[in-house]
């Protein structure tokens, strides 16, 4: 009953904004929204990074606009986490995902604010942004966008809305997206699957993990063998996917320490990790890039930590790139 009520409220809110387009604020430069129907674990932040890189490499000056969920310290106004040249702030002010993006995306601005119109306006007026990428923006209805890219899994069609399911909106809402990116699908007709969600254009997301990188090693540590004894450490929405990826790569996962998404690590946590590291005789603790930024305040760490970068691709790659740039170009003449 509560899930149905949540779905009705979400649908009513969306309908209210659709019937009042004048209440949606528009930035001068194009806005690409990356979002999902479900909470957590759909790959929104890696896809945001991929799109920002595509736009940057095409000669644009992208700005990533994030809410900065789970920040330790909220400040008024807009936080510039990164300009095109360097990272400007800390974890507690930026939040883990914006800081992770800022450390990864050279030549891309990253801004955090609850008011993402204000963040976009600042990016245009002070950072010379030519296009915006709205991280987790599908439900951010107060800002007009030029592209709504929706990330889904086929099982979303069988999910309930919150609080007893994972959906923030009912699946029928997918029809308003410009394109869908499907995660974790193989041997499926993407066009047919897209049409089942009421969208004509669909793509496939491919996830891969890169070789682990020793944390702040300055390039002086030997590569980590794929059969090494490791502890998996994850405070993300879908930790089981991370652990499975490590096992499939060949790592000997002797233990796993799991925390809730966006968990703020403490000295007690570091002590616990260290104790497990010693007890299991592990060679490394392997974690995600998102978790690693939240462990930075505890350096130097009393255990060997390495990050496992997640890389995503959207296939067919050239079709996706051409479609994205064509949409941006068609709106780039706005002044």
mmCIF file of C-alpha atoms in Angstrom:
data_model
loop_
_atom_site.group_PDB
_atom_site.id
_atom_site.type_symbol
_atom_site.label_atom_id
_atom_site.label_comp_id
_atom_site.label_asym_id
_atom_site.label_seq_id
_atom_site.Cartn_x
_atom_site.Cartn_y
_atom_site.Cartn_z
ATOM 1 C CA UNK A 1 0.000 0.000 0.000
ATOM 2 C CA UNK A 2 2.763 2.445 0.945
ATOM 3 C CA UNK A 3 4.677 1.633 -2.255
ATOM 4 C CA UNK A 4 1.602 2.351 -4.359
ATOM 5 C CA UNK A 5 1.071 5.624 -2.512
ATOM 6 C CA UNK A 6 4.712 6.610 -3.099
ATOM 7 C CA UNK A 7 4.316 5.845 -6.816
ATOM 8 C CA UNK A 8 1.165 7.955 -7.038
ATOM 9 C CA UNK A 9 2.854 10.900 -5.296
ATOM 10 C CA UNK A 10 5.895 10.682 -7.599
ATOM 11 C CA UNK A 11 3.664 10.546 -10.694
ATOM 12 C CA UNK A 12 1.587 13.486 -9.470
ATOM 13 C CA UNK A 13 4.725 15.541 -8.908
ATOM 14 C CA UNK A 14 6.014 14.819 -12.423
ATOM 15 C CA UNK A 15 2.626 15.582 -14.006
ATOM 16 C CA UNK A 16 2.486 18.856 -12.092
ATOM 17 C CA UNK A 17 5.800 20.010 -13.607
ATOM 18 C CA UNK A 18 4.907 18.717 -17.088
ATOM 19 C CA UNK A 19 1.765 20.843 -17.037
ATOM 20 C CA UNK A 20 3.710 23.917 -15.842
ATOM 21 C CA UNK A 21 6.812 24.084 -18.060
ATOM 22 C CA UNK A 22 7.315 27.738 -17.138
ATOM 23 C CA UNK A 23 8.392 26.600 -13.656
ATOM 24 C CA UNK A 24 11.364 24.688 -15.051
ATOM 25 C CA UNK A 25 14.398 26.956 -15.272
ATOM 26 C CA UNK A 26 16.610 26.821 -18.355
ATOM 27 C CA UNK A 27 20.325 27.401 -18.556
ATOM 28 C CA UNK A 28 21.883 29.027 -21.603
ATOM 29 C CA UNK A 29 23.992 26.007 -22.475
ATOM 30 C CA UNK A 30 22.686 22.475 -23.185
ATOM 31 C CA UNK A 31 22.013 20.121 -20.277
ATOM 32 C CA UNK A 32 22.487 16.341 -20.454
ATOM 33 C CA UNK A 33 20.754 14.529 -17.604
ATOM 34 C CA UNK A 34 21.894 11.076 -16.468
ATOM 35 C CA UNK A 35 19.418 9.351 -14.178
ATOM 36 C CA UNK A 36 17.604 6.188 -13.215
ATOM 37 C CA UNK A 37 14.277 4.937 -11.949
ATOM 38 C CA UNK A 38 15.869 2.895 -9.150
ATOM 39 C CA UNK A 39 17.937 4.023 -6.182
ATOM 40 C CA UNK A 40 21.650 3.196 -6.217
ATOM 41 C CA UNK A 41 23.764 0.809 -8.236
ATOM 42 C CA UNK A 42 22.746 1.703 -11.786
ATOM 43 C CA UNK A 43 26.068 3.264 -12.829
ATOM 44 C CA UNK A 44 24.940 6.890 -12.995
ATOM 45 C CA UNK A 45 28.223 8.395 -11.822
ATOM 46 C CA UNK A 46 30.493 6.332 -14.149
ATOM 47 C CA UNK A 47 28.206 7.145 -17.074
ATOM 48 C CA UNK A 48 28.282 10.826 -16.088
ATOM 49 C CA UNK A 49 32.079 10.632 -16.202
ATOM 50 C CA UNK A 50 32.033 8.898 -19.585
ATOM 51 C CA UNK A 51 29.731 11.527 -21.096
ATOM 52 C CA UNK A 52 31.851 14.354 -19.692
ATOM 53 C CA UNK A 53 34.937 12.765 -21.259
ATOM 54 C CA UNK A 54 33.236 12.356 -24.635
ATOM 55 C CA UNK A 55 32.159 15.996 -24.597
ATOM 56 C CA UNK A 56 35.572 17.220 -23.434
ATOM 57 C CA UNK A 57 37.382 15.221 -26.107
ATOM 58 C CA UNK A 58 35.011 16.694 -28.715
ATOM 59 C CA UNK A 59 36.185 20.199 -27.793
ATOM 60 C CA UNK A 60 33.454 21.168 -25.332
ATOM 61 C CA UNK A 61 34.033 22.515 -21.816
ATOM 62 C CA UNK A 62 31.700 20.373 -19.702
ATOM 63 C CA UNK A 63 30.518 21.099 -16.185
ATOM 64 C CA UNK A 64 29.219 18.254 -14.024
ATOM 65 C CA UNK A 65 26.392 19.413 -11.761
ATOM 66 C CA UNK A 66 25.816 17.276 -8.662
ATOM 67 C CA UNK A 67 23.651 17.540 -5.596
ATOM 68 C CA UNK A 68 26.516 16.209 -3.467
ATOM 69 C CA UNK A 69 24.454 13.654 -1.597
ATOM 70 C CA UNK A 70 25.704 12.606 1.873
ATOM 71 C CA UNK A 71 28.132 15.483 2.282
ATOM 72 C CA UNK A 72 29.474 15.766 5.816
ATOM 73 C CA UNK A 73 29.332 19.558 5.835
ATOM 74 C CA UNK A 74 26.773 21.548 3.891
ATOM 75 C CA UNK A 75 27.593 25.093 2.889
ATOM 76 C CA UNK A 76 25.319 27.710 1.402
ATOM 77 C CA UNK A 77 25.360 28.316 -2.319
ATOM 78 C CA UNK A 78 27.504 26.513 -4.876
ATOM 79 C CA UNK A 79 30.690 24.588 -4.156
ATOM 80 C CA UNK A 80 33.192 24.433 -7.001
ATOM 81 C CA UNK A 81 34.820 21.068 -6.394
ATOM 82 C CA UNK A 82 36.989 21.403 -9.470
ATOM 83 C CA UNK A 83 37.605 23.967 -12.159
ATOM 84 C CA UNK A 84 39.103 22.827 -15.456
ATOM 85 C CA UNK A 85 42.607 22.743 -13.982
ATOM 86 C CA UNK A 86 42.538 21.448 -10.411
ATOM 87 C CA UNK A 87 40.605 20.119 -7.416
ATOM 88 C CA UNK A 88 39.653 22.971 -5.100
ATOM 89 C CA UNK A 89 37.981 21.502 -2.026
ATOM 90 C CA UNK A 90 37.786 18.574 0.370
ATOM 91 C CA UNK A 91 35.739 15.424 0.878
ATOM 92 C CA UNK A 92 33.556 16.771 3.673
ATOM 93 C CA UNK A 93 32.417 19.744 1.571
ATOM 94 C CA UNK A 94 32.263 18.009 -1.825
ATOM 95 C CA UNK A 95 30.876 14.546 -1.054
ATOM 96 C CA UNK A 96 32.440 11.285 -2.197
ATOM 97 C CA UNK A 97 31.085 10.989 -5.743
ATOM 98 C CA UNK A 98 31.758 14.625 -6.768
ATOM 99 C CA UNK A 99 35.287 14.393 -5.357
ATOM 100 C CA UNK A 100 35.861 11.107 -7.183
ATOM 101 C CA UNK A 101 34.735 12.763 -10.433
ATOM 102 C CA UNK A 102 36.877 15.819 -9.732
ATOM 103 C CA UNK A 103 39.998 13.722 -9.243
ATOM 104 C CA UNK A 104 39.337 11.769 -12.426
ATOM 105 C CA UNK A 105 38.099 14.360 -14.925
ATOM 106 C CA UNK A 106 40.887 16.673 -16.038
ATOM 107 C CA UNK A 107 39.536 19.598 -18.049
ATOM 108 C CA UNK A 108 36.031 19.213 -16.626
ATOM 109 C CA UNK A 109 34.445 21.445 -13.978
ATOM 110 C CA UNK A 110 32.578 19.765 -11.116
ATOM 111 C CA UNK A 111 30.100 21.764 -9.029
ATOM 112 C CA UNK A 112 27.877 20.823 -6.086
ATOM 113 C CA UNK A 113 24.651 22.475 -5.006
ATOM 114 C CA UNK A 114 21.108 21.574 -4.097
ATOM 115 C CA UNK A 115 20.158 24.307 -6.592
ATOM 116 C CA UNK A 116 21.658 22.942 -9.772
ATOM 117 C CA UNK A 117 20.438 25.885 -11.813
ATOM 118 C CA UNK A 118 22.631 28.100 -9.631
ATOM 119 C CA UNK A 119 25.528 25.690 -10.116
ATOM 120 C CA UNK A 120 25.044 25.727 -13.884
ATOM 121 C CA UNK A 121 24.757 29.515 -13.992
ATOM 122 C CA UNK A 122 28.044 29.860 -12.120
ATOM 123 C CA UNK A 123 29.687 27.298 -14.409
ATOM 124 C CA UNK A 124 28.636 29.307 -17.470
ATOM 125 C CA UNK A 125 29.424 32.761 -16.122
ATOM 126 C CA UNK A 126 32.697 32.061 -14.294
ATOM 127 C CA UNK A 127 34.085 28.767 -15.611
ATOM 128 C CA UNK A 128 33.188 29.194 -19.289
ATOM 129 C CA UNK A 129 31.206 25.940 -19.457
ATOM 130 C CA UNK A 130 29.674 25.130 -22.832
ATOM 131 C CA UNK A 131 27.582 22.113 -21.763
ATOM 132 C CA UNK A 132 26.317 20.626 -18.496
ATOM 133 C CA UNK A 133 26.075 17.011 -17.343
ATOM 134 C CA UNK A 134 23.476 16.583 -14.620
ATOM 135 C CA UNK A 135 24.429 13.654 -12.368
ATOM 136 C CA UNK A 136 21.371 11.744 -11.083
ATOM 137 C CA UNK A 137 19.035 14.232 -12.718
ATOM 138 C CA UNK A 138 15.962 12.292 -13.875
ATOM 139 C CA UNK A 139 13.892 13.341 -10.846
ATOM 140 C CA UNK A 140 15.352 16.885 -10.705
ATOM 141 C CA UNK A 141 12.358 18.414 -12.447
ATOM 142 C CA UNK A 142 13.032 22.072 -11.669
ATOM 143 C CA UNK A 143 15.822 22.249 -14.270
ATOM 144 C CA UNK A 144 15.086 21.984 -17.988
ATOM 145 C CA UNK A 145 17.261 19.561 -19.893
ATOM 146 C CA UNK A 146 17.998 18.872 -23.555
ATOM 147 C CA UNK A 147 18.755 15.154 -23.171
ATOM 148 C CA UNK A 148 17.231 12.794 -20.611
ATOM 149 C CA UNK A 149 19.315 9.623 -20.521
ATOM 150 C CA UNK A 150 17.801 6.902 -18.346
ATOM 151 C CA UNK A 151 19.745 3.941 -16.927
ATOM 152 C CA UNK A 152 17.690 0.828 -16.231
ATOM 153 C CA UNK A 153 17.919 -2.919 -15.707
ATOM 154 C CA UNK A 154 15.265 -5.183 -17.233
ATOM 155 C CA UNK A 155 14.211 -6.296 -13.735
ATOM 156 C CA UNK A 156 13.153 -2.734 -12.961
ATOM 157 C CA UNK A 157 9.864 -3.675 -14.596
ATOM 158 C CA UNK A 158 9.231 -6.124 -11.737
ATOM 159 C CA UNK A 159 10.299 -3.794 -8.939
ATOM 160 C CA UNK A 160 8.032 -1.881 -6.566
ATOM 161 C CA UNK A 161 8.403 1.770 -5.706
ATOM 162 C CA UNK A 162 9.829 2.886 -2.387
ATOM 163 C CA UNK A 163 9.705 2.157 0.508
ATOM 164 C CA UNK A 164 9.294 -1.592 -0.123
ATOM 165 C CA UNK A 165 10.968 -1.595 -3.533
ATOM 166 C CA UNK A 166 13.859 0.243 -5.182
ATOM 167 C CA UNK A 167 12.022 2.434 -7.677
ATOM 168 C CA UNK A 168 11.693 6.175 -7.224
ATOM 169 C CA UNK A 169 9.070 6.286 -9.977
ATOM 170 C CA UNK A 170 6.952 3.671 -11.718
ATOM 171 C CA UNK A 171 8.392 2.090 -14.867
ATOM 172 C CA UNK A 172 5.882 3.807 -17.127
ATOM 173 C CA UNK A 173 7.748 7.045 -16.424
ATOM 174 C CA UNK A 174 10.588 5.823 -18.659
ATOM 175 C CA UNK A 175 8.568 6.997 -21.659
ATOM 176 C CA UNK A 176 9.719 10.607 -21.108
ATOM 177 C CA UNK A 177 13.398 9.694 -21.583
ATOM 178 C CA UNK A 178 15.146 10.485 -24.862
ATOM 179 C CA UNK A 179 17.163 7.262 -24.697
ATOM 180 C CA UNK A 180 17.650 4.295 -22.392
ATOM 181 C CA UNK A 181 20.919 2.629 -21.426
ATOM 182 C CA UNK A 182 20.456 -0.975 -20.307
ATOM 183 C CA UNK A 183 22.778 -2.443 -17.719
ATOM 184 C CA UNK A 184 23.615 -6.124 -17.308
ATOM 185 C CA UNK A 185 21.951 -7.444 -20.476
ATOM 186 C CA UNK A 186 23.406 -9.961 -22.907
ATOM 187 C CA UNK A 187 21.906 -11.607 -25.955
ATOM 188 C CA UNK A 188 18.905 -9.280 -25.897
ATOM 189 C CA UNK A 189 17.390 -7.223 -28.702
ATOM 190 C CA UNK A 190 18.000 -3.700 -27.359
ATOM 191 C CA UNK A 191 15.549 -2.064 -29.751
ATOM 192 C CA UNK A 192 12.770 -4.409 -28.687
ATOM 193 C CA UNK A 193 13.655 -3.940 -25.022
ATOM 194 C CA UNK A 194 13.630 -0.149 -25.403
ATOM 195 C CA UNK A 195 10.193 -0.228 -27.011
ATOM 196 C CA UNK A 196 8.909 -2.278 -24.072
ATOM 197 C CA UNK A 197 9.759 0.731 -21.878
ATOM 198 C CA UNK A 198 8.079 3.123 -24.315
ATOM 199 C CA UNK A 199 11.347 4.599 -25.661
ATOM 200 C CA UNK A 200 12.509 4.346 -29.272
ATOM 201 C CA UNK A 201 16.283 4.633 -28.723
ATOM 202 C CA UNK A 202 18.334 2.245 -26.610
ATOM 203 C CA UNK A 203 21.975 1.424 -25.874
ATOM 204 C CA UNK A 204 23.852 -1.194 -23.861
ATOM 205 C CA UNK A 205 26.211 -0.494 -20.956
ATOM 206 C CA UNK A 206 29.333 -2.637 -20.580
ATOM 207 C CA UNK A 207 31.135 -2.639 -17.211
ATOM 208 C CA UNK A 208 34.771 -3.654 -16.805
ATOM 209 C CA UNK A 209 37.254 -3.276 -13.976
ATOM 210 C CA UNK A 210 40.756 -2.023 -14.604
ATOM 211 C CA UNK A 211 43.835 -3.447 -12.837
ATOM 212 C CA UNK A 212 44.052 -2.301 -9.197
ATOM 213 C CA UNK A 213 46.127 0.780 -8.488
ATOM 214 C CA UNK A 214 47.983 0.943 -5.155
ATOM 215 C CA UNK A 215 46.596 3.879 -3.194
ATOM 216 C CA UNK A 216 48.913 6.912 -3.415
ATOM 217 C CA UNK A 217 51.894 4.783 -4.464
ATOM 218 C CA UNK A 218 53.359 7.425 -6.796
ATOM 219 C CA UNK A 219 53.960 4.684 -9.352
ATOM 220 C CA UNK A 220 56.608 2.899 -7.282
ATOM 221 C CA UNK A 221 54.800 -0.335 -6.392
ATOM 222 C CA UNK A 222 54.859 -3.492 -8.489
ATOM 223 C CA UNK A 223 51.584 -4.549 -10.176
ATOM 224 C CA UNK A 224 49.193 -6.581 -8.043
ATOM 225 C CA UNK A 225 48.925 -10.180 -9.206
ATOM 226 C CA UNK A 226 45.450 -11.295 -10.261
ATOM 227 C CA UNK A 227 45.662 -14.301 -7.912
ATOM 228 C CA UNK A 228 46.626 -12.265 -4.837
ATOM 229 C CA UNK A 229 44.938 -12.867 -1.479
ATOM 230 C CA UNK A 230 42.716 -9.828 -0.999
ATOM 231 C CA UNK A 231 40.005 -8.382 1.204
ATOM 232 C CA UNK A 232 37.144 -6.718 -0.653
ATOM 233 C CA UNK A 233 36.071 -3.439 0.965
ATOM 234 C CA UNK A 234 32.926 -1.733 -0.312
ATOM 235 C CA UNK A 235 30.507 0.930 0.885
ATOM 236 C CA UNK A 236 28.449 1.221 -2.287
ATOM 237 C CA UNK A 237 24.903 0.453 -3.396
ATOM 238 C CA UNK A 238 25.653 -2.939 -4.982
ATOM 239 C CA UNK A 239 28.723 -4.403 -3.227
ATOM 240 C CA UNK A 240 27.992 -7.933 -4.416
ATOM 241 C CA UNK A 241 28.710 -6.844 -8.010
ATOM 242 C CA UNK A 242 32.126 -5.517 -6.948
ATOM 243 C CA UNK A 243 33.008 -8.733 -5.117
ATOM 244 C CA UNK A 244 31.882 -10.889 -8.034
ATOM 245 C CA UNK A 245 34.005 -8.840 -10.440
ATOM 246 C CA UNK A 246 37.082 -9.405 -8.287
ATOM 247 C CA UNK A 247 36.464 -13.144 -8.175
ATOM 248 C CA UNK A 248 35.873 -13.338 -11.915
ATOM 249 C CA UNK A 249 39.189 -11.556 -12.471
ATOM 250 C CA UNK A 250 40.922 -14.265 -10.464
ATOM 251 C CA UNK A 251 41.568 -12.595 -7.128
ATOM 252 C CA UNK A 252 41.478 -14.843 -4.072
ATOM 253 C CA UNK A 253 38.901 -12.936 -1.993
ATOM 254 C CA UNK A 254 39.575 -14.194 1.535
ATOM 255 C CA UNK A 255 37.203 -11.761 3.264
ATOM 256 C CA UNK A 256 34.710 -9.004 2.503
ATOM 257 C CA UNK A 257 33.928 -5.941 4.601
ATOM 258 C CA UNK A 258 30.711 -4.286 3.509
ATOM 259 C CA UNK A 259 29.268 -0.939 4.576
ATOM 260 C CA UNK A 260 26.195 1.036 3.580
ATOM 261 C CA UNK A 261 26.363 3.323 0.564
ATOM 262 C CA UNK A 262 28.258 6.596 1.243
ATOM 263 C CA UNK A 263 29.429 5.251 4.638
ATOM 264 C CA UNK A 264 31.698 7.720 6.416
ATOM 265 C CA UNK A 265 34.663 5.721 7.651
ATOM 266 C CA UNK A 266 35.852 6.144 11.243
ATOM 267 C CA UNK A 267 38.998 5.226 13.156
ATOM 268 C CA UNK A 268 37.073 2.230 14.506
ATOM 269 C CA UNK A 269 36.449 1.083 10.933
ATOM 270 C CA UNK A 270 40.130 1.480 10.040
ATOM 271 C CA UNK A 271 41.085 -0.568 13.106
ATOM 272 C CA UNK A 272 38.621 -3.289 12.139
ATOM 273 C CA UNK A 273 39.935 -3.413 8.568
ATOM 274 C CA UNK A 274 43.499 -3.617 9.860
ATOM 275 C CA UNK A 275 42.621 -6.492 12.206
ATOM 276 C CA UNK A 276 40.995 -8.454 9.369
ATOM 277 C CA UNK A 277 43.952 -7.702 7.112
ATOM 278 C CA UNK A 278 46.342 -9.207 9.662
ATOM 279 C CA UNK A 279 44.115 -12.136 10.647
ATOM 280 C CA UNK A 280 43.507 -13.298 7.074
ATOM 281 C CA UNK A 281 47.111 -12.721 5.985
ATOM 282 C CA UNK A 282 45.796 -10.783 3.031
ATOM 283 C CA UNK A 283 48.218 -9.119 0.654
ATOM 284 C CA UNK A 284 45.932 -6.215 -0.249
ATOM 285 C CA UNK A 285 42.656 -4.556 0.587
ATOM 286 C CA UNK A 286 40.871 -3.807 -2.690
ATOM 287 C CA UNK A 287 38.205 -1.113 -2.777
ATOM 288 C CA UNK A 288 36.311 1.153 -5.164
ATOM 289 C CA UNK A 289 37.419 4.640 -6.173
ATOM 290 C CA UNK A 290 34.395 6.046 -4.358
ATOM 291 C CA UNK A 291 35.355 4.292 -1.109
ATOM 292 C CA UNK A 292 38.996 5.262 -1.463
ATOM 293 C CA UNK A 293 38.281 8.997 -1.348
ATOM 294 C CA UNK A 294 36.535 8.466 1.997
ATOM 295 C CA UNK A 295 39.634 6.751 3.402
ATOM 296 C CA UNK A 296 41.962 9.606 2.443
ATOM 297 C CA UNK A 297 41.640 11.398 5.833
ATOM 298 C CA UNK A 298 43.203 8.358 7.546
ATOM 299 C CA UNK A 299 46.473 8.302 5.607
ATOM 300 C CA UNK A 300 48.946 6.776 6.106
ATOM 301 C CA UNK A 301 46.859 3.623 6.375
ATOM 302 C CA UNK A 302 48.099 0.636 8.405
ATOM 303 C CA UNK A 303 47.242 -1.812 5.617
ATOM 304 C CA UNK A 304 47.983 -2.066 1.894
ATOM 305 C CA UNK A 305 45.113 -0.483 -0.014
ATOM 306 C CA UNK A 306 44.495 -0.473 -3.756
ATOM 307 C CA UNK A 307 41.619 0.960 -5.767
ATOM 308 C CA UNK A 308 39.882 -0.948 -8.530
ATOM 309 C CA UNK A 309 38.676 1.536 -11.161
ATOM 310 C CA UNK A 310 35.323 0.821 -12.795
ATOM 311 C CA UNK A 311 35.191 1.576 -16.493
ATOM 312 C CA UNK A 312 31.947 1.721 -18.446
ATOM 313 C CA UNK A 313 31.306 1.800 -22.160
ATOM 314 C CA UNK A 314 28.035 2.461 -23.956
ATOM 315 C CA UNK A 315 27.538 0.357 -27.059
ATOM 316 C CA UNK A 316 27.429 0.769 -29.946
ATOM 317 C CA UNK A 317 30.028 3.361 -28.971
ATOM 318 C CA UNK A 318 30.187 5.365 -32.188
ATOM 319 C CA UNK A 319 26.397 5.502 -32.517
ATOM 320 C CA UNK A 320 26.096 6.762 -28.956
ATOM 321 C CA UNK A 321 28.822 9.366 -29.413
ATOM 322 C CA UNK A 322 27.328 10.616 -32.685
ATOM 323 C CA UNK A 323 23.841 10.838 -31.192
ATOM 324 C CA UNK A 324 25.095 12.704 -28.121
ATOM 325 C CA UNK A 325 27.137 15.246 -30.078
ATOM 326 C CA UNK A 326 24.370 15.730 -32.617
ATOM 327 C CA UNK A 327 21.898 16.562 -29.836
ATOM 328 C CA UNK A 328 24.356 18.970 -28.244
ATOM 329 C CA UNK A 329 25.154 20.649 -31.539
ATOM 330 C CA UNK A 330 21.485 21.152 -32.353
ATOM 331 C CA UNK A 331 21.095 23.122 -29.133
ATOM 332 C CA UNK A 332 24.513 24.732 -29.036
ATOM 333 C CA UNK A 333 23.376 27.828 -30.882
ATOM 334 C CA UNK A 334 21.290 29.047 -27.928
ATOM 335 C CA UNK A 335 22.500 32.301 -26.480
#
